[in-house]
Structure formats: structure tokens, C-alpha cells
Amino acid sequence: MNNIFMLPITFHLDKMDIIIYPTLLKDDNELILIDCGYPDSVPKLDKEMNKIGLSLNQLTKIIITHHDHDHMGALREIKESYPAVEILCSKIEAPYITGQRDSLRLQQAKEIQEKLPESEKEGGMQFQKFIASIQKVGIDEVSIINNGDILPFCGGIEVIDTKGHMPGHISLYLKEAKTLIAGDALVVENEELCMAMPQFILNVQDAQDSILKLLNYDIEKIICYHGGLYNSDVKKSLKELVSNF
Ligand SMILES: [Zn+2]
């Protein structure tokens, strides 16, 4: 039996508390973290892991669903502290995670900066600064995983290309547990399954096609990075979502 643990991490931003859900997968040989939170997340992750009798120094792999700051913010610090940890991501996301290319979120923020109302310009600049400050990892420190790969850990982890929110975004399907770790392909808001906020989706058509694709999977539980666990009639909820496109 595989173990799946959500690690709720709270981040304080603009007087708001944001809760995100990195997920931990465990089998006899591997301890795999999926996405790793904001830059200040290391002690928070360790604290959550301690609660279930684990700690960050046991980590063997990190899978990054995409290069947004709240998903890879703590990556460099973890890699520096625990160099043996292997980092896995899609081929498209890799150059952003290693800093070979500028973050797409930063490019997007720069593009909309001019159009922001005067009252929001300073906030826009701060957001840009924050994104630019996210530390990257080395080019030789990431391993590529591809759509359709079944990673031979935790009973088999299928990599699903769920582009849209970002072009190389992946979700992970745990066949044995019939559980999808959706990253930002889906979010839970007010107990409803939704798409990520449209302003954060870089290609809406792709994002919709990705959700359509998820209908082919036997999913009983979805773990969303924003909103956490969703397990009430997943197929019906996905169909409803699709019918509103
Ligand atoms: Zn994101």
C-alpha cells in the first residue's frame, strides 16, 4: 500500500494567508515530494513531515509540476541542503527551472505592467521582483520525465502532460490509489472543482484540452495544489467542468 500525504503549508502574502498543498509519496525505497512551495518553505515542509514521522533529509526525489514561484520557490535551498535529491520535471519546464530562460510568469507580469491601473503598478513591480528573486537549480541537476512515462515508484506514477496553465505543466496519476495530483491544472474553490484563475492560465485552449484528457482516467481523488483534496464524484465534476467550456 502506498502512502500519500498532503503537506499543508501556509504562506503569508499581502496580509493574506495562502495555503498550498505539496504532496509526499512514500514507498519502501522512495520518498518523493511533488512541488515544494515558496522560498521560505523548507522549515515548514520539514515540520509537516515530522508530524508523520518523516523528515526532509529522507527525501529521494522532487517532481516539479511547473516553474511557478509557489511550486519551485524552495527547490534550490532543498537541493543545496540535500544534494542527493533528484529533481524531475518536463522537458519544456526544465529551462525555466534552471534559469536558462526567463520565467514565463515574469514575462507575463512585464507584459501586463503597462496596462495596470496606476494604483496597482507598485504591486506589479513587487510581484516582478519577487518572481525574479526565485533561485534556480543547475542545468545538470534536473532529470526529464515525459508524457506517458510510468515512473516505477509508489506503485507506478504516470506522468500526464496537462499543459495550459504553463506549457510544460504536468500532473501525476497514481493508478493504484486512483489519485490524481493535479498541480495547477485544477483547483478547489468553495468545495468545487475548477480551473485555475484565468489570469494565470497562459493558454486557455490547452488548459481545457488537458482537462478533457483527464476524463480518460479512473480518478477517485484529486489533490489540487490550491484547495487540497477533492473526492466527491470526480468524474461527474470533471464532466460538468468540461460542459461549461
Ligand atoms: Zn502555477
XYZ file of N, CA and C and ligand atoms in Angstrom:
736
model
N 0.857 -1.211 0.000
C 0.000 0.000 0.000
C 0.881 1.246 0.000
N 0.599 2.119 -0.918
C 1.394 3.349 -0.980
C 0.871 4.365 0.012
N 1.769 5.239 0.362
C 1.370 6.316 1.263
C 1.411 7.645 0.526
N 0.339 8.370 0.658
C 0.220 9.695 0.041
C -0.115 10.686 1.148
N 0.687 11.704 1.258
C 0.458 12.686 2.311
C 0.413 14.094 1.713
N -0.616 14.829 2.035
C -0.622 16.247 1.665
C 0.073 17.006 2.792
N 0.907 17.960 2.418
C 1.613 18.756 3.425
C 1.111 20.197 3.343
N 0.114 20.552 4.127
C -0.400 21.924 4.038
C 0.633 22.942 4.536
N 0.954 23.893 3.683
C 1.960 24.904 4.004
C 1.282 26.272 3.890
N 1.479 27.094 4.910
C 0.861 28.421 4.879
C 1.899 29.476 4.526
N 1.522 30.345 3.613
C 2.408 31.437 3.206
C 1.649 32.745 3.393
N 2.326 33.701 4.017
C 1.702 34.980 4.312
C 2.021 35.961 3.194
N 0.999 36.417 2.484
C 1.227 37.323 1.359
C 0.195 38.440 1.367
N 0.682 39.682 1.386
C -0.232 40.831 1.377
C -1.358 40.694 2.400
N -1.007 40.437 3.639
C -1.975 40.298 4.739
C -2.934 39.133 4.547
N -2.604 38.248 3.615
C -3.462 37.086 3.388
C -2.663 35.826 3.699
N -3.350 34.825 4.222
C -2.695 33.528 4.383
C -3.084 32.633 3.213
N -2.080 32.183 2.479
C -2.333 31.276 1.364
C -1.898 29.879 1.793
N -2.798 28.913 1.640
C -2.413 27.533 1.965
C -2.187 26.771 0.659
N -1.051 26.124 0.582
C -0.750 25.298 -0.587
C -0.525 23.856 -0.125
N -0.615 22.942 -1.076
C -0.539 21.524 -0.724
C 0.507 20.759 -1.535
N 1.791 20.926 -1.208
C 2.771 19.973 -1.738
C 2.359 18.572 -1.272
N 2.695 17.573 -2.078
C 2.281 16.201 -1.735
C 3.502 15.299 -1.642
N 3.442 14.417 -0.677
C 4.548 13.499 -0.430
C 4.092 12.078 -0.748
N 4.920 11.348 -1.505
C 4.625 9.953 -1.834
C 5.718 9.081 -1.233
N 5.313 7.984 -0.644
C 6.299 7.138 0.044
C 6.101 5.681 -0.337
N 7.189 5.019 -0.671
C 7.161 3.547 -0.711
C 8.391 3.041 0.047
N 8.719 1.767 -0.110
C 9.812 1.209 0.700
C 11.157 1.857 0.402
N 11.313 2.348 -0.837
C 12.622 2.884 -1.247
C 12.654 4.378 -1.501
N 11.511 4.954 -1.761
C 11.495 6.351 -2.211
C 10.614 7.224 -1.313
N 11.050 8.467 -1.200
C 10.223 9.483 -0.561
C 10.233 10.673 -1.524
N 9.096 10.894 -2.166
C 9.037 11.827 -3.291
C 8.126 12.995 -2.958
N 8.661 14.194 -3.119
C 7.872 15.398 -2.877
C 7.426 15.967 -4.217
N 6.145 16.292 -4.317
C 5.662 16.901 -5.548
C 5.391 18.374 -5.290
N 6.215 19.202 -5.871
C 6.239 20.651 -5.696
C 6.672 21.010 -4.273
N 7.334 22.152 -4.130
C 7.992 22.381 -2.834
C 7.765 23.755 -2.220
N 6.797 24.503 -2.749
C 6.386 25.709 -2.033
C 7.221 26.948 -2.305
N 6.888 27.985 -1.563
C 7.543 29.296 -1.666
C 8.976 29.217 -1.126
N 9.754 30.275 -1.369
C 11.164 30.224 -0.938
C 11.366 29.980 0.554
N 10.378 30.322 1.376
C 10.586 30.146 2.827
C 10.028 28.814 3.345
N 9.785 27.876 2.445
C 9.019 26.674 2.835
C 9.808 25.562 3.504
N 11.139 25.637 3.455
C 11.913 24.474 3.917
C 11.572 24.058 5.358
N 11.636 24.997 6.340
C 11.298 24.547 7.703
C 9.841 24.106 7.833
N 8.978 24.725 7.040
C 7.557 24.358 7.116
C 7.317 22.948 6.581
N 8.002 22.634 5.491
C 7.878 21.282 4.933
C 8.399 20.253 5.930
N 9.552 20.576 6.516
C 10.158 19.637 7.462
C 9.241 19.416 8.663
N 8.632 20.514 9.131
C 7.730 20.414 10.281
C 6.529 19.518 9.962
N 5.950 19.708 8.783
C 4.809 18.869 8.385
C 5.226 17.408 8.239
N 6.441 17.193 7.734
C 6.918 15.815 7.579
C 7.188 15.179 8.944
N 7.698 15.978 9.873
C 7.950 15.460 11.227
C 6.668 14.942 11.870
N 5.563 15.606 11.557
C 4.278 15.197 12.153
C 3.885 13.779 11.762
N 4.386 13.314 10.606
C 4.070 11.946 10.183
C 5.305 11.040 10.275
N 6.235 11.469 11.119
C 7.398 10.626 11.407
C 8.454 10.609 10.315
N 8.450 11.628 9.469
C 9.429 11.695 8.379
C 10.181 13.016 8.471
N 11.260 13.126 7.673
C 11.928 14.423 7.629
C 12.542 14.642 6.248
N 12.823 15.903 5.981
C 13.303 16.280 4.646
C 14.575 15.539 4.251
N 15.405 15.200 5.240
C 16.663 14.542 4.866
C 16.468 13.117 4.341
N 15.235 12.612 4.409
C 14.943 11.284 3.836
C 14.469 11.369 2.391
N 14.274 12.618 1.927
C 13.734 12.811 0.582
C 14.665 12.229 -0.483
N 14.083 11.514 -1.467
C 14.904 10.984 -2.556
C 14.676 11.749 -3.863
N 13.450 12.239 -4.076
C 13.142 12.937 -5.332
C 12.177 14.087 -5.109
N 12.260 15.067 -6.003
C 11.239 16.123 -6.069
C 10.757 16.177 -7.508
N 9.457 16.119 -7.699
C 8.893 16.331 -9.025
C 8.280 17.729 -9.029
N 8.672 18.531 -10.022
C 8.123 19.893 -10.130
C 7.100 19.894 -11.273
N 5.863 20.249 -10.953
C 4.808 20.232 -11.984
C 4.989 21.357 -12.996
N 5.504 22.502 -12.536
C 5.772 23.653 -13.417
C 6.541 24.703 -12.621
N 7.069 25.728 -13.310
C 8.072 26.579 -12.664
C 7.535 27.802 -11.930
N 6.250 27.822 -11.606
C 5.750 28.955 -10.826
C 6.445 29.029 -9.457
N 6.573 30.278 -8.955
C 7.312 30.551 -7.719
C 6.813 29.757 -6.507
N 5.495 29.497 -6.458
C 4.957 28.780 -5.296
C 5.156 27.261 -5.415
N 5.639 26.811 -6.563
C 5.882 25.378 -6.773
C 7.375 25.036 -6.705
N 8.234 25.983 -7.102
C 9.677 25.687 -7.095
C 10.482 26.647 -6.220
N 9.788 27.475 -5.435
C 10.485 28.511 -4.661
C 11.558 27.971 -3.726
N 11.302 26.819 -3.131
C 12.252 26.275 -2.147
C 13.210 25.254 -2.759
N 13.128 25.084 -4.075
C 13.868 23.987 -4.720
C 15.382 24.090 -4.531
N 15.913 25.260 -4.809
C 17.364 25.441 -4.712
C 17.869 25.174 -3.293
N 17.132 25.692 -2.318
C 17.556 25.502 -0.925
C 17.533 24.017 -0.546
N 16.504 23.306 -0.992
C 16.437 21.870 -0.676
C 17.605 21.144 -1.350
N 17.840 21.486 -2.628
C 18.924 20.813 -3.369
C 20.295 21.086 -2.735
N 20.468 22.315 -2.255
C 21.750 22.648 -1.606
C 21.915 21.899 -0.290
N 20.822 21.774 0.454
C 20.900 21.092 1.754
C 20.980 19.583 1.597
N 20.301 19.061 0.563
C 20.247 17.601 0.352
C 20.605 17.290 -1.097
N 21.901 17.356 -1.423
C 22.329 17.257 -2.828
C 21.946 15.950 -3.520
N 21.677 14.898 -2.740
C 21.345 13.606 -3.373
C 19.922 13.584 -3.932
N 19.122 14.547 -3.571
C 17.728 14.573 -4.048
C 17.712 14.794 -5.560
N 16.985 13.928 -6.259
C 16.887 14.044 -7.722
C 15.676 14.919 -8.068
N 15.867 15.825 -9.010
C 14.781 16.732 -9.416
C 14.247 16.283 -10.775
N 12.949 16.089 -10.864
C 12.324 15.643 -12.104
C 11.322 16.684 -12.592
N 11.319 16.925 -13.898
C 10.349 17.860 -14.468
C 10.216 17.578 -15.963
N 9.271 18.245 -16.604
C 9.089 18.041 -18.041
C 10.187 18.773 -18.817
N 10.372 18.349 -20.062
C 11.402 18.948 -20.909
C 11.139 20.433 -21.145
N 9.858 20.769 -21.292
C 9.517 22.171 -21.576
C 9.760 23.066 -20.361
N 9.490 22.550 -19.171
C 9.668 23.369 -17.963
C 11.143 23.493 -17.556
N 11.954 22.498 -17.942
C 13.337 22.435 -17.450
C 14.133 23.744 -17.615
N 14.127 24.373 -18.812
C 14.965 25.577 -18.944
C 14.518 26.759 -18.072
N 13.284 26.732 -17.632
C 12.818 27.790 -16.719
C 13.215 27.468 -15.281
N 13.253 26.176 -14.973
C 13.613 25.746 -13.617
C 15.125 25.929 -13.393
N 15.881 25.841 -14.479
C 17.335 26.022 -14.369
C 17.767 27.457 -14.693
N 16.827 28.303 -15.086
C 17.161 29.689 -15.361
C 17.772 29.937 -16.731
N 17.772 28.910 -17.600
C 18.256 29.156 -18.972
C 17.321 30.120 -19.710
N 16.058 30.065 -19.315
C 15.098 31.010 -19.885
C 14.425 31.778 -18.762
N 14.000 33.004 -19.069
C 13.272 33.809 -18.088
C 11.922 33.185 -17.798
N 11.538 33.224 -16.541
C 10.238 32.707 -16.119
C 9.116 33.259 -16.992
N 8.231 32.381 -17.430
C 7.089 32.840 -18.234
C 6.150 33.718 -17.407
N 6.109 33.451 -16.108
C 5.258 34.287 -15.243
C 5.845 35.694 -15.174
N 7.171 35.780 -15.161
C 7.823 37.087 -15.144
C 7.571 37.817 -16.470
N 7.698 37.074 -17.564
C 7.426 37.696 -18.877
C 6.000 38.212 -18.937
N 5.062 37.415 -18.429
C 3.653 37.809 -18.425
C 3.454 39.071 -17.555
N 4.098 39.069 -16.386
C 3.966 40.217 -15.476
C 4.518 41.488 -16.128
N 5.621 41.344 -16.847
C 6.207 42.508 -17.530
C 5.261 43.035 -18.601
N 4.635 42.087 -19.326
C 3.724 42.497 -20.394
C 2.507 43.252 -19.862
N 1.981 42.802 -18.715
C 0.761 43.468 -18.232
C 1.050 44.690 -17.358
N 2.311 44.882 -16.993
C 2.658 46.003 -16.114
C 2.156 47.344 -16.662
N 2.387 47.567 -17.960
C 1.999 48.843 -18.589
C 0.498 49.084 -18.521
N -0.243 47.983 -18.585
C -1.712 48.106 -18.640
C -2.354 48.204 -17.260
N -1.558 48.045 -16.223
C -2.133 48.080 -14.872
C -2.574 49.504 -14.533
N -3.688 49.638 -13.797
C -4.049 50.969 -13.316
C -2.955 51.497 -12.376
N -2.833 52.805 -12.313
C -1.767 53.449 -11.548
C -1.657 52.871 -10.126
N -2.803 52.619 -9.512
C -2.816 52.163 -8.111
C -2.227 50.756 -7.960
N -2.134 50.007 -9.056
C -1.637 48.635 -8.950
C -0.212 48.463 -9.484
N 0.343 49.587 -9.985
C 1.663 49.469 -10.622
C 2.754 49.050 -9.636
N 2.695 49.608 -8.410
C 3.743 49.266 -7.462
C 3.667 47.797 -7.070
N 2.442 47.331 -6.850
C 2.249 45.907 -6.535
C 2.768 45.035 -7.669
N 2.532 45.484 -8.906
C 3.008 44.746 -10.080
C 4.517 44.646 -10.097
N 5.178 45.766 -9.767
C 6.646 45.770 -9.749
C 7.187 44.835 -8.653
N 6.491 44.852 -7.506
C 6.941 43.984 -6.403
C 6.788 42.518 -6.774
N 5.690 42.226 -7.467
C 5.468 40.848 -7.917
C 6.599 40.427 -8.856
N 6.943 41.325 -9.791
C 8.046 41.023 -10.725
C 9.353 40.753 -9.986
N 9.636 41.615 -8.992
C 10.874 41.462 -8.215
C 10.899 40.112 -7.503
N 9.735 39.782 -6.953
C 9.616 38.518 -6.218
C 9.883 37.329 -7.155
N 9.246 37.350 -8.304
C 9.426 36.233 -9.262
C 10.901 36.146 -9.689
N 11.485 37.319 -9.958
C 12.877 37.322 -10.417
C 13.826 36.803 -9.344
N 13.403 36.909 -8.074
C 14.297 36.504 -6.972
C 14.300 34.986 -6.737
N 13.407 34.274 -7.379
C 13.338 32.816 -7.160
C 14.627 32.160 -7.670
N 15.250 31.400 -6.819
C 16.539 30.806 -7.186
C 16.354 29.546 -8.021
N 17.214 29.413 -9.008
C 17.115 28.289 -9.934
C 18.100 27.191 -9.529
N 17.994 26.046 -10.175
C 18.967 24.969 -9.927
C 19.817 24.765 -11.183
N 20.859 23.971 -11.050
C 21.798 23.780 -12.158
C 21.190 22.961 -13.294
N 21.697 23.217 -14.495
C 21.201 22.504 -15.686
C 21.391 20.991 -15.522
N 22.507 20.612 -14.923
C 22.779 19.169 -14.756
C 22.092 18.591 -13.525
N 21.270 19.376 -12.881
C 20.613 18.897 -11.655
C 19.155 18.493 -11.875
N 18.692 18.565 -13.121
C 17.305 18.139 -13.376
C 17.288 16.941 -14.334
N 16.355 16.043 -14.089
C 16.126 14.905 -14.983
C 14.766 15.096 -15.638
N 14.704 14.714 -16.914
C 13.475 14.956 -17.690
C 12.535 13.754 -17.606
N 11.266 14.037 -17.381
C 10.230 13.000 -17.475
C 9.236 13.434 -18.547
N 8.641 12.441 -19.207
C 7.810 12.730 -20.381
C 6.386 12.237 -20.215
N 5.499 12.859 -20.965
C 4.107 12.437 -21.004
C 4.023 10.928 -21.264
N 3.265 10.225 -20.451
C 3.085 8.788 -20.642
C 4.076 7.926 -19.869
N 5.152 8.528 -19.393
C 6.096 7.756 -18.565
C 5.361 7.201 -17.343
N 5.685 5.962 -17.005
C 5.211 5.428 -15.727
C 6.439 5.317 -14.825
N 6.558 6.214 -13.905
C 7.723 6.192 -13.018
C 7.574 5.004 -12.071
N 8.611 4.180 -11.966
C 8.461 2.918 -11.227
C 8.573 3.073 -9.717
N 7.848 4.005 -9.174
C 7.872 4.235 -7.735
C 6.426 4.276 -7.233
N 6.260 3.950 -5.967
C 4.957 4.114 -5.316
C 3.838 3.438 -6.122
N 4.110 2.276 -6.654
C 3.090 1.537 -7.388
C 2.885 2.017 -8.809
N 3.729 2.928 -9.273
C 3.605 3.448 -10.644
C 2.981 4.826 -10.648
N 3.761 5.790 -11.121
C 3.277 7.180 -11.192
C 3.264 7.579 -12.662
N 2.087 7.766 -13.222
C 2.022 8.154 -14.640
C 2.134 9.673 -14.789
N 3.003 10.067 -15.694
C 3.181 11.492 -15.989
C 2.176 11.888 -17.073
N 1.363 12.882 -16.797
C 0.377 13.342 -17.779
C 0.672 14.798 -18.146
N 0.860 15.018 -19.424
C 1.025 16.385 -19.924
C -0.304 17.124 -19.741
N -0.327 18.112 -18.857
C -1.543 18.921 -18.663
C -1.192 20.389 -18.923
N -0.684 20.627 -20.113
C -0.277 21.999 -20.460
C -1.481 22.941 -20.486
N -1.184 24.213 -20.407
C -2.239 25.229 -20.430
C -1.910 26.324 -19.424
N -1.994 25.961 -18.138
C -1.579 26.902 -17.080
C -0.155 27.372 -17.369
N 0.682 26.411 -17.724
C 2.004 26.678 -18.299
C 2.267 25.610 -19.361
N 3.121 25.885 -20.331
C 3.230 24.974 -21.478
C 3.785 23.585 -21.154
N 4.594 23.485 -20.103
C 5.152 22.175 -19.769
C 4.559 21.587 -18.502
N 3.421 22.106 -18.100
C 2.789 21.654 -16.848
C 2.469 20.157 -16.916
N 2.785 19.445 -15.854
C 2.419 18.024 -15.772
C 1.570 17.764 -14.528
N 0.732 16.732 -14.638
C 0.044 16.191 -13.477
C 0.515 14.749 -13.311
N 0.237 14.166 -12.163
C 0.732 12.814 -11.877
C -0.422 11.942 -11.427
N -0.504 10.763 -12.056
C -1.614 9.858 -11.756
C -1.096 8.605 -11.057
N -1.653 8.352 -9.885
C -1.275 7.171 -9.112
C -2.354 6.126 -9.336
N -2.018 5.166 -10.182
C -3.025 4.211 -10.644
C -3.618 3.393 -9.494
N -2.745 2.874 -8.649
C -3.230 2.027 -7.544
C -4.196 2.769 -6.639
N -3.888 4.005 -6.376
C -4.712 4.799 -5.458
C -5.805 5.578 -6.192
N -5.844 5.430 -7.525
C -6.813 6.183 -8.347
C -6.823 7.668 -7.960
N -5.629 8.183 -7.794
C -5.482 9.565 -7.324
C -4.695 10.388 -8.332
N -5.206 11.560 -8.612
C -4.504 12.491 -9.494
C -3.911 13.621 -8.665
N -2.629 13.864 -8.872
C -2.022 15.052 -8.272
C -1.974 16.078 -9.390
N -2.840 17.067 -9.281
C -3.169 17.910 -10.434
C -2.274 19.126 -10.604
N -1.442 19.423 -9.603
C -0.680 20.678 -9.696
C -1.660 21.835 -9.783
N -1.488 22.678 -10.813
C -2.404 23.811 -11.009
C -3.335 23.600 -12.206
N -3.431 22.360 -12.704
C -4.358 22.100 -13.807
C -5.801 22.259 -13.326
N -6.004 21.979 -12.041
C -7.320 22.127 -11.424
C -7.128 22.747 -10.046
N -8.142 23.445 -9.570
C -8.099 23.969 -8.200
C -9.432 23.654 -7.514
N -9.421 23.634 -6.188
C -10.676 23.509 -5.443
C -10.986 24.866 -4.832
N -12.158 25.366 -5.173
C -12.601 26.661 -4.632
C -14.007 26.513 -4.094
N -14.209 26.881 -2.848
C -15.524 26.718 -2.210
C -16.062 25.300 -2.425
N -15.196 24.355 -2.210
C -15.516 22.923 -2.328
C -15.899 22.492 -3.745
N -15.634 23.336 -4.714
C -15.915 22.963 -6.105
C -14.619 22.811 -6.899
N -14.667 21.871 -7.835
C -13.518 21.656 -8.710
C -13.576 22.675 -9.849
N -12.497 23.431 -10.038
C -12.495 24.496 -11.048
C -11.163 24.493 -11.798
N -11.117 25.310 -12.843
C -9.824 25.581 -13.480
C -9.122 26.673 -12.685
N -7.805 26.750 -12.848
C -7.051 27.821 -12.183
C -7.571 29.182 -12.646
N -7.310 30.197 -11.859
C -7.773 31.540 -12.225
C -7.303 31.894 -13.632
N -8.236 32.372 -14.481
C -7.901 32.567 -15.893
C -6.687 33.458 -16.134
N -6.459 34.433 -15.247
C -5.302 35.312 -15.485
C -3.967 34.580 -15.326
N -4.020 33.410 -14.709
C -2.782 32.647 -14.548
C -2.622 31.539 -15.591
N -3.624 31.381 -16.453
C -3.544 30.340 -17.488
C -2.916 30.959 -18.735
N -1.806 30.394 -19.172
C -1.110 31.005 -20.310
C -1.748 30.615 -21.644
N -2.417 29.447 -21.702
C -3.119 29.058 -22.925
C -4.416 28.325 -22.541
N -5.531 29.044 -22.661
C -6.812 28.522 -22.171
C -7.240 27.270 -22.947
N -7.053 27.300 -24.263
C -7.451 26.141 -25.074
C -6.702 24.884 -24.618
N -5.393 25.030 -24.448
C -4.600 23.886 -23.974
C -5.079 23.413 -22.604
N -5.387 24.364 -21.736
C -5.821 24.007 -20.375
C -7.132 23.222 -20.430
N -8.021 23.629 -21.304
C -9.294 22.913 -21.446
C -9.074 21.514 -22.036
N -8.220 21.440 -23.050
C -7.916 20.131 -23.654
C -7.312 19.183 -22.612
N -6.502 19.732 -21.731
C -5.875 18.908 -20.689
C -6.927 18.316 -19.760
N -7.907 19.120 -19.410
C -8.951 18.617 -18.500
C -9.801 17.562 -19.209
N -10.056 17.796 -20.473
C -10.784 16.823 -21.292
C -10.064 15.464 -21.263
N -8.765 15.539 -21.376
C -7.943 14.324 -21.377
C -8.069 13.552 -20.064
N -8.252 14.271 -18.971
C -8.325 13.621 -17.657
C -9.559 12.740 -17.520
N -10.553 12.984 -18.376
C -11.761 12.151 -18.348
C -11.446 10.690 -18.710
N -10.314 10.453 -19.361
C -9.923 9.092 -19.739
C -9.354 8.286 -18.565
N -9.166 8.934 -17.441
C -8.550 8.248 -16.307
C -9.590 7.903 -15.242
N -9.335 6.776 -14.577
C -10.206 6.358 -13.486
C -9.729 7.054 -12.202
N -10.328 8.190 -11.925
C -9.847 9.023 -10.811
C -10.920 9.094 -9.712
N -10.510 8.759 -8.507
C -11.438 8.891 -7.367
C -11.096 10.090 -6.488
N -9.820 10.449 -6.510
C -9.390 11.584 -5.672
C -8.494 12.495 -6.490
N -8.651 13.781 -6.291
C -7.740 14.741 -6.916
C -7.118 15.582 -5.812
N -5.808 15.705 -5.858
C -5.150 16.634 -4.931
C -4.742 17.862 -5.727
N -5.358 18.983 -5.386
C -5.042 20.254 -6.059
C -4.073 21.031 -5.184
N -3.096 21.663 -5.823
C -2.106 22.428 -5.064
C -2.780 23.580 -4.322
N -3.785 24.123 -4.970
C -4.582 25.181 -4.333
C -5.966 24.610 -4.040
N -6.239 24.381 -2.789
C -7.565 23.864 -2.426
C -7.535 22.474 -1.823
N -6.492 21.713 -2.097
C -6.341 20.414 -1.462
C -7.145 19.292 -2.090
N -7.658 18.423 -1.226
C -8.290 17.176 -1.690
C -9.706 17.410 -2.213
N -9.975 16.791 -3.376
C -11.340 16.772 -3.907
C -11.699 15.326 -4.191
N -12.767 14.846 -3.558
C -13.101 13.425 -3.767
C -14.600 13.162 -3.880
N -15.379 14.192 -4.229
C -16.816 13.934 -4.361
C -17.204 13.785 -5.833
N -17.415 12.552 -6.227
C -17.824 12.210 -7.594
C -16.982 12.940 -8.658
N -15.738 12.539 -8.726
C -14.760 13.236 -9.559
C -15.159 13.260 -11.040
N -15.576 12.108 -11.559
C -15.884 12.045 -12.991
C -17.008 13.030 -13.336
N -18.053 13.005 -12.529
C -19.198 13.902 -12.759
C -18.727 15.371 -12.699
N -17.883 15.668 -11.724
C -17.411 17.051 -11.576
C -16.567 17.469 -12.778
N -15.732 16.539 -13.261
C -14.910 16.863 -14.434
C -15.805 17.086 -15.663
N -16.822 16.233 -15.806
C -17.737 16.382 -16.945
C -18.475 17.718 -16.888
N -18.889 18.105 -15.695
C -19.577 19.391 -15.533
C -18.652 20.548 -15.934
N -17.424 20.418 -15.476
C -16.438 21.452 -15.783
C -16.252 21.582 -17.297
N -16.123 20.427 -17.943
C -15.918 20.394 -19.389
C -17.136 20.961 -20.132
N -18.320 20.667 -19.623
C -19.541 21.123 -20.318
C -19.679 22.639 -20.276
N -18.950 23.280 -19.377
C -19.010 24.753 -19.289
C -17.970 25.458 -20.160
N -17.164 24.694 -20.863
C -16.133 25.331 -21.722
C -16.798 26.075 -22.858
Zn 1.078 27.818 -11.167
